[in-house]
Amino acid sequence: MSRPQQDPSPTSRLRFRRPAASDAPFILQLMNEPGYHRFIGDRGIGSIADAEAFIQDRMLSTFRQNGFGMWLMNLKPEGTPVGICGLNKRNGLLAPDLGYALVSSFEGQGFAREAVGAIVDHGFSTLGLPRILAVTLPDNSKSVRLLTSAGFSFRKIIRKSPDGQPVALYDVSLKRINRLLSENTAG
């Protein structure tokens, strides 16, 4: 099935676009943040060349294969990159899963919540997904709060690989989002 090849709609403060080789310095910075290593993992990005290869081989290939991937989050209007947010198709998961990361200097300002809302909306309205998953370390309290505030529900603890550490699996469905919206407008 061919997926639409468009980027998520902008929010009040953010624009989304696919990464390019010129974003390698930002990707290098982001993927070497202490929080990225702790909560997401070390991707072995130690140089601009590593970041360029990661963008081409990992980030852009998912757009070609699935019609979605990890978009750069850029501030409006100047275009300063603050993080990445998007959808991944992972082996062992039955639906695309949400991912996001911000450089530490932009954390705590609501950008992740804004981006997650836009990506979830894009997944349902543009990509036609019936369900979106998310995984996080159980002790990542900021991520847990963000996911639950965006309508995700905890499902269970899983291991993404037999030797991997346990992660908390969350999901949200279009049906659940519509129910939450109708409850909020009815009250």
Short mmCIF file of C-alpha atoms in Angstrom, two decimals:
data_model
loop_
_atom_site.label_atom_id
_atom_site.label_comp_id
_atom_site.label_asym_id
_atom_site.label_seq_id
_atom_site.Cartn_x
_atom_site.Cartn_y
_atom_site.Cartn_z
CA MET A 1 0.00 0.00 0.00
CA SER A 2 1.37 3.40 -0.96
CA ARG A 3 1.36 5.98 1.80
CA PRO A 4 0.93 9.74 1.36
CA GLN A 5 4.25 11.55 1.12
CA GLN A 6 3.49 14.75 2.98
CA ASP A 7 4.80 16.27 6.15
CA PRO A 8 2.65 16.93 9.23
CA SER A 9 0.82 20.24 9.45
CA PRO A 10 2.61 22.96 11.37
CA THR A 11 1.55 23.86 14.90
CA SER A 12 1.45 27.33 16.41
CA ARG A 13 5.21 27.21 17.11
CA LEU A 14 6.63 24.32 15.05
CA ARG A 15 7.13 23.22 11.47
CA PHE A 16 8.02 19.67 10.50
CA ARG A 17 10.28 18.56 7.66
CA ARG A 18 12.28 15.57 6.63
CA PRO A 19 15.92 15.63 7.61
CA ALA A 20 18.64 16.38 5.06
CA ALA A 21 22.40 15.83 5.01
CA SER A 22 22.80 19.48 6.03
CA ASP A 23 21.13 18.60 9.36
CA ALA A 24 24.05 16.36 10.37
CA PRO A 25 25.50 18.83 12.94
CA PHE A 26 22.12 19.01 14.69
CA ILE A 27 21.60 15.23 14.60
CA LEU A 28 25.11 14.76 16.01
CA GLN A 29 24.27 17.13 18.88
CA LEU A 30 20.84 15.64 19.58
CA MET A 31 21.95 12.02 19.56
CA ASN A 32 24.78 12.77 21.96
CA GLU A 33 22.62 14.47 24.59
CA PRO A 34 22.81 12.63 27.94
CA GLY A 35 19.01 12.18 27.96
CA TYR A 36 19.08 10.67 24.48
CA HIS A 37 21.68 8.12 25.53
CA ARG A 38 19.82 7.33 28.77
CA PHE A 39 16.28 7.01 27.47
CA ILE A 40 16.71 6.13 23.79
CA GLY A 41 20.20 4.71 23.38
CA ASP A 42 23.61 5.32 21.94
CA ARG A 43 23.36 5.19 18.15
CA GLY A 44 27.13 5.40 17.70
CA ILE A 45 26.95 8.84 16.10
CA GLY A 46 30.38 10.31 16.85
CA SER A 47 31.04 12.54 13.86
CA ILE A 48 29.34 14.61 11.17
CA ALA A 49 30.00 11.76 8.72
CA ASP A 50 28.26 9.31 11.09
CA ALA A 51 25.28 11.66 11.37
CA GLU A 52 25.08 12.09 7.58
CA ALA A 53 25.10 8.31 7.13
CA PHE A 54 22.45 7.88 9.84
CA ILE A 55 20.22 10.46 8.17
CA GLN A 56 20.54 8.76 4.78
CA ASP A 57 20.53 5.11 5.83
CA ARG A 58 18.13 5.15 8.74
CA MET A 59 16.02 8.30 8.84
CA LEU A 60 15.29 8.89 5.16
CA SER A 61 14.98 5.20 4.29
CA THR A 62 11.92 4.90 6.54
CA PHE A 63 10.18 7.64 4.58
CA ARG A 64 10.89 5.77 1.34
CA GLN A 65 9.70 2.45 2.79
CA ASN A 66 6.72 3.56 4.88
CA GLY A 67 5.74 7.11 3.93
CA PHE A 68 6.58 8.24 7.45
CA GLY A 69 9.58 8.55 9.73
CA MET A 70 11.23 10.97 12.13
CA TRP A 71 10.65 14.59 11.13
CA LEU A 72 12.78 17.49 12.30
CA MET A 73 10.91 19.90 14.57
CA ASN A 74 11.83 23.48 13.70
CA LEU A 75 10.78 26.68 15.43
CA LYS A 76 8.66 29.09 13.48
CA PRO A 77 9.52 31.39 11.79
CA GLU A 78 13.32 31.18 11.97
CA GLY A 79 13.61 27.40 11.45
CA THR A 80 15.85 26.59 14.43
CA PRO A 81 15.78 22.81 14.93
CA VAL A 82 14.72 21.76 18.44
CA GLY A 83 14.28 18.00 18.08
CA ILE A 84 12.77 15.14 16.12
CA CYS A 85 9.34 13.58 16.31
CA GLY A 86 7.67 10.98 14.17
CA LEU A 87 6.61 7.42 13.59
CA ASN A 88 8.69 4.26 13.27
CA LYS A 89 7.84 0.82 11.92
CA ARG A 90 9.68 -1.62 14.16
CA ASN A 91 9.96 -5.38 13.97
CA GLY A 92 7.88 -7.03 16.65
CA LEU A 93 5.37 -4.18 16.99
CA LEU A 94 2.00 -4.51 15.26
CA ALA A 95 1.54 -0.80 14.53
CA PRO A 96 3.81 2.21 13.96
CA ASP A 97 5.22 3.68 17.13
CA LEU A 98 5.75 7.27 18.12
CA GLY A 99 9.22 8.58 18.87
CA TYR A 100 10.53 11.99 19.87
CA ALA A 101 13.59 13.68 21.28
CA LEU A 102 14.54 17.28 22.02
CA VAL A 103 17.85 18.94 22.71
CA SER A 104 17.96 19.70 26.42
CA SER A 105 17.88 23.48 25.98
CA PHE A 106 14.34 23.19 24.52
CA GLU A 107 12.91 20.74 27.07
CA GLY A 108 10.17 21.81 29.47
CA GLN A 109 8.64 24.37 27.09
CA GLY A 110 5.79 22.26 25.71
CA PHE A 111 7.42 21.57 22.34
CA ALA A 112 7.31 17.77 22.75
CA ARG A 113 3.58 17.84 23.63
CA GLU A 114 2.87 20.11 20.67
CA ALA A 115 4.84 17.86 18.32
CA VAL A 116 3.31 14.63 19.60
CA GLY A 117 -0.18 16.04 19.02
CA ALA A 118 0.70 16.99 15.46
CA ILE A 119 2.28 13.62 14.68
CA VAL A 120 -0.63 11.64 16.17
CA ASP A 121 -3.08 13.79 14.19
CA HIS A 122 -1.02 13.24 11.02
CA GLY A 123 -0.95 9.50 11.65
CA PHE A 124 -4.71 9.28 11.97
CA SER A 125 -5.94 11.93 9.52
CA THR A 126 -3.35 11.75 6.73
CA LEU A 127 -1.82 8.29 6.98
CA GLY A 128 -5.09 6.59 7.94
CA LEU A 129 -3.58 4.64 10.81
CA PRO A 130 -6.14 3.05 13.16
CA ARG A 131 -3.65 2.76 16.05
CA ILE A 132 -0.31 4.23 17.15
CA LEU A 133 2.01 2.69 19.72
CA ALA A 134 4.71 4.20 21.90
CA VAL A 135 7.40 2.62 24.03
CA THR A 136 9.36 4.19 26.84
CA LEU A 137 11.46 3.09 29.76
CA PRO A 138 9.14 2.62 32.72
CA ASP A 139 11.18 5.11 34.81
CA ASN A 140 11.01 7.88 32.18
CA SER A 141 8.38 9.85 34.08
CA LYS A 142 8.40 12.83 31.68
CA SER A 143 7.65 10.58 28.73
CA VAL A 144 4.97 8.67 30.64
CA ARG A 145 3.23 11.98 31.54
CA LEU A 146 3.45 13.23 27.97
CA LEU A 147 2.04 10.01 26.50
CA THR A 148 -0.88 9.84 28.91
CA SER A 149 -1.68 13.53 28.39
CA ALA A 150 -1.77 12.85 24.62
CA GLY A 151 -4.37 10.09 25.09
CA PHE A 152 -2.09 7.05 25.13
CA SER A 153 -2.90 4.20 27.54
CA PHE A 154 -0.45 1.84 29.18
CA ARG A 155 -0.83 -1.71 27.89
CA LYS A 156 2.01 -3.83 29.27
CA ILE A 157 5.73 -4.24 29.82
CA ILE A 158 7.49 -5.83 26.82
CA ARG A 159 10.98 -6.51 25.53
CA LYS A 160 11.61 -5.26 21.99
CA SER A 161 14.23 -7.97 21.61
CA PRO A 162 14.99 -11.13 23.62
CA ASP A 163 18.07 -9.54 25.18
CA GLY A 164 16.62 -6.02 25.41
CA GLN A 165 15.63 -4.21 28.55
CA PRO A 166 11.95 -4.05 29.52
CA VAL A 167 9.98 -1.12 28.13
CA ALA A 168 6.45 0.11 28.77
CA LEU A 169 4.12 -0.23 25.77
CA TYR A 170 1.44 2.42 25.28
CA ASP A 171 -1.14 2.82 22.55
CA VAL A 172 -3.76 5.19 21.28
CA SER A 173 -6.45 4.55 18.70
CA LEU A 174 -8.46 6.89 16.53
CA LYS A 175 -11.57 5.57 18.28
CA ARG A 176 -10.12 6.55 21.71
CA ILE A 177 -9.11 10.02 20.49
CA ASN A 178 -12.59 10.61 19.06
CA ARG A 179 -14.17 9.47 22.34
CA LEU A 180 -11.92 11.80 24.36
CA LEU A 181 -12.73 14.71 22.03
CA SER A 182 -16.47 14.10 22.31
CA GLU A 183 -16.24 13.88 26.12
CA ASN A 184 -14.35 17.19 26.23
CA THR A 185 -16.84 19.00 24.00
CA ALA A 186 -19.93 17.51 25.69
CA GLY A 187 -18.95 18.73 29.17
#
